Amino acid sequence: MKIGYKLQTEGFGPQEIVRQAVAAEEAGFDFVEMSDHYHPWLEEQGHSANTWVLLANIAAKTDRIGLVTGVTCPSYRYHPAIIAQAAATLQIVSDDRFTLGVGAGERLNEHVIGTEFHGIRKRHERFREALEIIRLLWQGGYRTYEGKHLQIEDAQVFDLPETLPEICVAISGPKSLQIANDLGDGLFAIEPLADLVSGFSGNGPRFCEIPLAWAPDVGTAVQAVLEKSRFILTGWKVLSELPNPVNFDASAQFVTESDVLEQFACGPDVDRHLEVAQTYVDAGFDHIVTQNAGPDPDGFLEFFATDLGDRLRQLTPASA
């Protein structure tokens, strides 16, 4: 079992994100993971720095901790040729510590370039072509690709690492699972989708984000979720479709304290945190991302180092 720390790039400024990554390595985490957003989910979060710049900076200031995008969309705001080059470079400068988490995209980030963000069928078509292009470029040499949606012409990534990054595909249903089976090394998810995980044919890592909110008391943790992370409870079908923070604010206005307590592990009770994590372990995930929505990152990192980390690593599927 590998345990990661979710760097909340929407909730903290760039220098603070780098500081937290260094602190996460010191606390004993195996990897850090961050989304790749242009906008934050909510105005209250207030930040959304460039993830690729942050990853390079973190690579330079850490020694062993893994680096993961959770996830980037290589088919709208970015062209896959750019992601192929960026991921290869980051793998080299991080000494093979990078994992490329990818997904079909969220309207929140991809609509900003002014082109159409399609329905899910065309999104998946573009996503598949993007991964085919990345795989093709990582073979080396000059490459040309003529797809329905995406193309490259005489393109070559000159600096390729000896060990290519693993590609972990975000799944939410059968179509994305098929893309993962065809073109991915591993999986990425934000829900305990046991039926989909069991259908994955690869042997790579299975990443998931678990909703936690550490604070010295439950009430403080719940209020932190309601203030800056309430959008999470709207579900993936909402998260992928809305265009701006104001829309997420409207969609989450009826989220209640009881809703938060049902899904999040809130407060200092280790057993409750383990209970939430166990759901994801039982679903088949082996790379657990602790997504702390509490108000005190350093308090959570200390909680992990002293109380939670070792017990999280000991979790095994209940069926085992």
CSV table of C-alpha atoms in Angstrom, one decimal:
chain,number,residue,atom,x,y,z
A,1,MET,CA,0.0,0.0,0.0
A,2,LYS,CA,1.4,3.4,-1.0
A,3,ILE,CA,0.1,6.6,0.7
A,4,GLY,CA,0.0,10.0,-1.0
A,5,TYR,CA,-0.7,13.6,0.1
A,6,LYS,CA,-3.0,15.7,-2.1
A,7,LEU,CA,-1.6,19.1,-2.6
A,8,GLN,CA,-4.5,21.5,-2.7
A,9,THR,CA,-3.3,23.8,-5.5
A,10,GLU,CA,-6.7,25.5,-5.5
A,11,GLY,CA,-6.5,26.4,-1.8
A,12,PHE,CA,-2.9,27.6,-1.4
A,13,GLY,CA,-0.4,29.8,-3.2
A,14,PRO,CA,2.5,28.4,-5.2
A,15,GLN,CA,5.3,28.8,-2.6
A,16,GLU,CA,3.1,27.2,0.1
A,17,ILE,CA,2.3,24.2,-2.1
A,18,VAL,CA,6.1,23.6,-2.6
A,19,ARG,CA,6.6,24.0,1.2
A,20,GLN,CA,3.9,21.4,1.9
A,21,ALA,CA,5.4,19.0,-0.6
A,22,VAL,CA,8.8,19.1,1.1
A,23,ALA,CA,7.0,18.7,4.5
A,24,ALA,CA,5.0,15.7,3.1
A,25,GLU,CA,8.3,14.0,2.2
A,26,GLU,CA,9.6,14.6,5.7
A,27,ALA,CA,6.3,13.2,7.2
A,28,GLY,CA,6.9,9.9,5.4
A,29,PHE,CA,4.4,10.1,2.5
A,30,ASP,CA,5.3,8.0,-0.6
A,31,PHE,CA,4.1,10.5,-3.2
A,32,VAL,CA,2.3,13.9,-3.6
A,33,GLU,CA,-0.5,14.3,-6.1
A,34,MET,CA,-2.1,17.5,-7.4
A,35,SER,CA,-4.8,18.4,-9.9
A,36,ASP,CA,-4.1,20.4,-13.0
A,37,HIS,CA,-6.5,23.3,-13.0
A,38,TYR,CA,-6.9,26.6,-14.6
A,39,HIS,CA,-9.6,27.8,-12.2
A,40,PRO,CA,-10.3,26.8,-8.6
A,41,TRP,CA,-13.5,25.0,-7.8
A,42,LEU,CA,-14.8,27.8,-5.6
A,43,GLU,CA,-13.9,31.5,-5.3
A,44,GLU,CA,-13.2,30.9,-1.6
A,45,GLN,CA,-10.3,28.7,-2.5
A,46,GLY,CA,-8.6,31.6,-4.3
A,47,HIS,CA,-5.7,29.9,-6.1
A,48,SER,CA,-4.8,27.8,-9.1
A,49,ALA,CA,-1.1,28.0,-10.0
A,50,ASN,CA,0.4,26.1,-12.9
A,51,THR,CA,0.9,22.5,-11.9
A,52,TRP,CA,3.8,21.7,-14.2
A,53,VAL,CA,5.8,24.6,-12.9
A,54,LEU,CA,5.1,23.5,-9.4
A,55,LEU,CA,6.1,19.9,-10.1
A,56,ALA,CA,9.5,20.9,-11.5
A,57,ASN,CA,10.1,23.0,-8.4
A,58,ILE,CA,9.1,20.2,-6.1
A,59,ALA,CA,11.3,17.8,-7.9
A,60,ALA,CA,14.3,20.1,-7.4
A,61,LYS,CA,13.5,20.5,-3.6
A,62,THR,CA,12.8,16.9,-2.7
A,63,ASP,CA,14.8,13.7,-2.9
A,64,ARG,CA,12.6,10.6,-2.9
A,65,ILE,CA,8.9,11.4,-2.9
A,66,GLY,CA,6.9,10.5,-6.0
A,67,LEU,CA,5.1,13.1,-8.1
A,68,VAL,CA,1.7,12.5,-9.7
A,69,THR,CA,-0.7,14.6,-11.7
A,70,GLY,CA,-4.2,13.8,-10.5
A,71,VAL,CA,-5.2,14.4,-13.3
A,72,THR,CA,-4.2,16.3,-16.4
A,73,CYS,CA,-6.3,16.5,-19.6
A,74,PRO,CA,-4.0,16.0,-22.6
A,75,SER,CA,-6.6,16.7,-25.3
A,76,TYR,CA,-8.1,20.3,-25.0
A,77,ARG,CA,-6.2,23.0,-23.1
A,78,TYR,CA,-3.0,21.1,-23.8
A,79,HIS,CA,-2.0,19.3,-27.0
A,80,PRO,CA,-0.8,15.7,-26.3
A,81,ALA,CA,2.5,16.5,-28.0
A,82,ILE,CA,3.2,19.1,-25.3
A,83,ILE,CA,2.2,16.7,-22.5
A,84,ALA,CA,4.4,13.9,-24.0
A,85,GLN,CA,7.4,16.3,-23.9
A,86,ALA,CA,6.6,17.8,-20.5
A,87,ALA,CA,6.1,14.4,-18.8
A,88,ALA,CA,9.3,13.0,-20.3
A,89,THR,CA,11.3,16.0,-19.1
A,90,LEU,CA,9.8,15.8,-15.6
A,91,GLN,CA,10.6,12.2,-15.4
A,92,ILE,CA,14.3,13.0,-16.2
A,93,VAL,CA,14.7,15.9,-13.8
A,94,SER,CA,12.9,14.0,-11.0
A,95,ASP,CA,15.1,10.9,-11.4
A,96,ASP,CA,12.2,8.7,-12.5
A,97,ARG,CA,9.7,9.8,-9.8
A,98,PHE,CA,6.9,11.0,-12.0
A,99,THR,CA,3.5,9.3,-12.7
A,100,LEU,CA,1.3,10.8,-15.4
A,101,GLY,CA,-2.3,10.8,-14.3
A,102,VAL,CA,-4.6,11.7,-17.2
A,103,GLY,CA,-8.4,12.1,-17.8
A,104,ALA,CA,-10.9,13.2,-20.4
A,105,GLY,CA,-11.2,16.7,-18.8
A,106,GLU,CA,-13.5,19.0,-16.9
A,107,ARG,CA,-15.3,22.0,-18.4
A,108,LEU,CA,-14.0,24.2,-15.5
A,109,ASN,CA,-10.5,24.1,-17.0
A,110,GLU,CA,-10.8,23.2,-20.6
A,111,HIS,CA,-13.4,25.8,-21.8
A,112,VAL,CA,-11.0,28.7,-21.1
A,113,ILE,CA,-9.2,28.4,-24.4
A,114,GLY,CA,-12.5,29.3,-26.2
A,115,THR,CA,-13.0,26.0,-28.2
A,116,GLU,CA,-15.9,23.7,-27.8
A,117,PHE,CA,-15.8,21.3,-24.9
A,118,HIS,CA,-17.7,18.3,-26.3
A,119,GLY,CA,-20.1,15.8,-24.9
A,120,ILE,CA,-18.7,12.7,-23.3
A,121,ARG,CA,-18.5,10.6,-26.4
A,122,LYS,CA,-16.3,13.0,-28.3
A,123,ARG,CA,-14.3,13.8,-25.2
A,124,HIS,CA,-13.5,10.1,-25.0
A,125,GLU,CA,-12.6,10.0,-28.7
A,126,ARG,CA,-10.2,12.9,-28.2
A,127,PHE,CA,-8.8,11.4,-25.0
A,128,ARG,CA,-8.0,8.1,-26.7
A,129,GLU,CA,-6.3,9.9,-29.6
A,130,ALA,CA,-4.3,12.0,-27.2
A,131,LEU,CA,-3.0,8.9,-25.4
A,132,GLU,CA,-2.2,7.2,-28.7
A,133,ILE,CA,-0.1,10.3,-29.6
A,134,ILE,CA,1.8,10.3,-26.3
A,135,ARG,CA,2.6,6.6,-26.6
A,136,LEU,CA,3.7,7.1,-30.2
A,137,LEU,CA,6.0,10.0,-29.4
A,138,TRP,CA,7.5,8.0,-26.5
A,139,GLN,CA,8.7,5.4,-29.0
A,140,GLY,CA,11.2,8.0,-30.2
A,141,GLY,CA,11.9,9.3,-33.7
A,142,TYR,CA,9.9,11.6,-35.9
A,143,ARG,CA,6.2,10.7,-35.8
A,144,THR,CA,3.1,11.7,-37.7
A,145,TYR,CA,-0.5,10.9,-36.5
A,146,GLU,CA,-3.7,11.8,-38.3
A,147,GLY,CA,-6.7,11.3,-36.0
A,148,LYS,CA,-10.3,12.4,-36.2
A,149,HIS,CA,-9.7,15.2,-33.7
A,150,LEU,CA,-6.0,15.5,-33.1
A,151,GLN,CA,-2.9,15.4,-35.3
A,152,ILE,CA,0.9,15.6,-35.1
A,153,GLU,CA,3.3,16.1,-38.1
A,154,ASP,CA,7.0,15.2,-38.0
A,155,ALA,CA,7.1,15.6,-34.2
A,156,GLN,CA,9.9,14.1,-32.0
A,157,VAL,CA,10.5,14.2,-28.3
A,158,PHE,CA,14.3,14.4,-28.2
A,159,ASP,CA,14.8,14.0,-24.4
A,160,LEU,CA,13.2,10.7,-23.4
A,161,PRO,CA,13.9,9.0,-20.1
A,162,GLU,CA,15.3,5.5,-19.9
A,163,THR,CA,12.2,4.6,-17.8
A,164,LEU,CA,9.0,6.2,-19.2
A,165,PRO,CA,6.4,7.5,-16.7
A,166,GLU,CA,3.5,5.2,-16.0
A,167,ILE,CA,0.2,6.5,-17.4
A,168,CYS,CA,-2.7,6.2,-15.0
A,169,VAL,CA,-6.1,6.8,-16.6
A,170,ALA,CA,-9.0,8.4,-14.6
A,171,ILE,CA,-12.1,6.1,-14.8
A,172,SER,CA,-15.7,6.9,-14.1
A,173,GLY,CA,-17.5,4.4,-16.3
A,174,PRO,CA,-17.1,1.5,-18.8
A,175,LYS,CA,-15.9,3.8,-21.7
A,176,SER,CA,-13.0,5.3,-19.7
A,177,LEU,CA,-12.2,1.8,-18.3
A,178,GLN,CA,-11.8,0.5,-21.8
A,179,ILE,CA,-9.4,3.4,-22.6
A,180,ALA,CA,-7.5,2.5,-19.4
A,181,ASN,CA,-7.3,-1.2,-20.5
A,182,ASP,CA,-6.1,-0.3,-24.0
A,183,LEU,CA,-3.7,2.5,-23.2
A,184,GLY,CA,-3.1,2.9,-19.5
A,185,ASP,CA,-0.6,1.4,-17.1
A,186,GLY,CA,-2.8,2.1,-14.1
A,187,LEU,CA,-6.0,3.7,-12.8
A,188,PHE,CA,-7.1,6.9,-11.1
A,189,ALA,CA,-10.5,7.5,-9.4
A,190,ILE,CA,-12.2,9.7,-6.8
A,191,GLU,CA,-14.9,7.2,-5.9
A,192,PRO,CA,-14.7,3.5,-4.7
A,193,LEU,CA,-15.7,2.0,-8.0
A,194,ALA,CA,-15.1,-1.7,-7.2
A,195,ASP,CA,-16.9,-3.0,-10.3
A,196,LEU,CA,-14.7,-0.9,-12.6
A,197,VAL,CA,-11.5,-1.6,-10.7
A,198,SER,CA,-12.1,-5.3,-11.0
A,199,GLY,CA,-12.4,-4.9,-14.8
A,200,PHE,CA,-9.0,-3.4,-15.2
A,201,SER,CA,-6.6,-5.7,-17.0
A,202,GLY,CA,-3.3,-3.9,-16.2
A,203,ASN,CA,-0.9,-4.4,-13.4
A,204,GLY,CA,0.0,-0.8,-12.6
A,205,PRO,CA,-0.9,1.4,-9.7
A,206,ARG,CA,-4.5,2.0,-8.8
A,207,PHE,CA,-4.8,5.6,-7.3
A,208,CYS,CA,-7.8,6.9,-5.4
A,209,GLU,CA,-8.5,10.1,-3.4
A,210,ILE,CA,-10.1,9.6,0.0
A,211,PRO,CA,-12.0,12.5,1.6
A,212,LEU,CA,-10.5,13.5,4.9
A,213,ALA,CA,-10.7,16.6,7.0
A,214,TRP,CA,-8.3,16.7,10.0
A,215,ALA,CA,-8.8,19.2,12.8
A,216,PRO,CA,-8.6,19.0,16.6
A,217,ASP,CA,-12.4,18.6,16.7
A,218,VAL,CA,-15.1,17.3,14.4
A,219,GLY,CA,-17.0,20.6,14.2
A,220,THR,CA,-14.0,22.6,13.0
A,221,ALA,CA,-13.2,20.0,10.3
A,222,VAL,CA,-16.8,20.0,9.1
A,223,GLN,CA,-16.9,23.8,8.8
A,224,ALA,CA,-13.7,23.7,6.8
A,225,VAL,CA,-15.2,21.3,4.3
A,226,LEU,CA,-18.4,23.4,4.0
A,227,GLU,CA,-16.3,26.5,3.4
A,228,LYS,CA,-13.9,25.3,0.7
A,229,SER,CA,-14.5,21.7,-0.3
A,230,ARG,CA,-18.3,21.3,-0.3
A,231,PHE,CA,-18.2,20.9,-4.1
A,232,ILE,CA,-16.7,17.4,-3.7
A,233,LEU,CA,-20.1,16.1,-2.5
A,234,THR,CA,-21.9,17.0,-5.8
A,235,GLY,CA,-20.3,14.0,-7.6
A,236,TRP,CA,-18.3,13.5,-10.7
A,237,LYS,CA,-21.2,14.1,-13.2
A,238,VAL,CA,-21.4,17.7,-11.8
A,239,LEU,CA,-17.7,18.1,-11.3
A,240,SER,CA,-16.9,17.4,-15.0
A,241,GLU,CA,-19.6,19.7,-16.5
A,242,LEU,CA,-19.8,23.1,-14.8
A,243,PRO,CA,-17.8,25.9,-16.3
A,244,ASN,CA,-16.9,28.3,-13.4
A,245,PRO,CA,-16.5,28.6,-9.6
A,246,VAL,CA,-19.9,30.5,-9.4
A,247,ASN,CA,-21.6,27.4,-10.8
A,248,PHE,CA,-20.0,25.1,-8.3
A,249,ASP,CA,-21.0,27.4,-5.5
A,250,ALA,CA,-24.6,27.2,-6.7
A,251,SER,CA,-24.5,23.4,-7.1
A,252,ALA,CA,-23.2,22.9,-3.6
A,253,GLN,CA,-25.4,25.4,-1.7
A,254,PHE,CA,-27.6,22.7,-0.2
A,255,VAL,CA,-24.7,20.5,1.1
A,256,THR,CA,-25.2,20.0,4.8
A,257,GLU,CA,-23.1,19.0,7.8
A,258,SER,CA,-24.7,15.6,7.8
A,259,ASP,CA,-23.7,15.2,4.1
A,260,VAL,CA,-20.1,16.0,5.0
A,261,LEU,CA,-20.0,13.6,8.0
A,262,GLU,CA,-21.4,10.8,5.8
A,263,GLN,CA,-18.6,10.9,3.3
A,264,PHE,CA,-15.7,12.6,5.0
A,265,ALA,CA,-13.6,11.4,7.9
A,266,CYS,CA,-13.7,14.6,10.1
A,267,GLY,CA,-11.7,15.4,13.2
A,268,PRO,CA,-8.9,13.6,15.1
A,269,ASP,CA,-10.4,10.1,15.3
A,270,VAL,CA,-7.9,7.7,13.6
A,271,ASP,CA,-10.5,4.9,13.5
A,272,ARG,CA,-12.9,7.1,11.4
A,273,HIS,CA,-10.1,8.0,9.0
A,274,LEU,CA,-9.3,4.3,8.6
A,275,GLU,CA,-13.0,3.4,8.1
A,276,VAL,CA,-13.3,5.8,5.2
A,277,ALA,CA,-10.0,4.6,3.7
A,278,GLN,CA,-11.0,0.9,4.0
A,279,THR,CA,-13.9,1.5,1.6
A,280,TYR,CA,-11.4,2.3,-1.1
A,281,VAL,CA,-9.0,-0.4,-0.2
A,282,ASP,CA,-11.9,-2.9,-0.4
A,283,ALA,CA,-12.6,-1.6,-3.9
A,284,GLY,CA,-9.2,-2.6,-5.0
A,285,PHE,CA,-7.1,0.6,-4.9
A,286,ASP,CA,-3.5,0.3,-3.7
A,287,HIS,CA,-2.4,3.9,-3.9
A,288,ILE,CA,-4.4,5.9,-1.3
A,289,VAL,CA,-4.3,9.7,-1.7
A,290,THR,CA,-5.2,11.5,1.6
A,291,GLN,CA,-7.2,14.5,0.5
A,292,ASN,CA,-7.2,16.6,3.6
A,293,ALA,CA,-9.9,19.3,3.5
A,294,GLY,CA,-9.2,20.5,7.1
A,295,PRO,CA,-7.9,24.0,7.9
A,296,ASP,CA,-4.4,23.0,9.2
A,297,PRO,CA,-2.1,21.3,6.7
A,298,ASP,CA,0.8,21.0,9.2
A,299,GLY,CA,-1.5,19.6,11.9
A,300,PHE,CA,-2.6,16.9,9.4
A,301,LEU,CA,1.0,16.1,8.4
A,302,GLU,CA,1.9,15.6,12.0
A,303,PHE,CA,-1.2,13.5,12.6
A,304,PHE,CA,-0.2,11.3,9.6
A,305,ALA,CA,3.4,11.0,10.8
A,306,THR,CA,2.5,10.1,14.4
A,307,ASP,CA,-0.9,8.4,14.3
A,308,LEU,CA,-2.4,7.6,10.9
A,309,GLY,CA,0.4,6.7,8.5
A,310,ASP,CA,1.5,3.3,9.8
A,311,ARG,CA,-2.1,2.1,10.3
A,312,LEU,CA,-3.1,3.2,6.8
A,313,ARG,CA,-0.3,1.1,5.3
A,314,GLN,CA,-1.5,-1.9,7.2
A,315,LEU,CA,-5.0,-1.9,5.6
A,316,THR,CA,-5.8,-4.8,3.4
A,317,PRO,CA,-9.0,-5.7,1.4
A,318,ALA,CA,-11.7,-7.1,3.7
A,319,SER,CA,-12.1,-10.1,1.3
A,320,ALA,CA,-8.4,-11.0,1.9
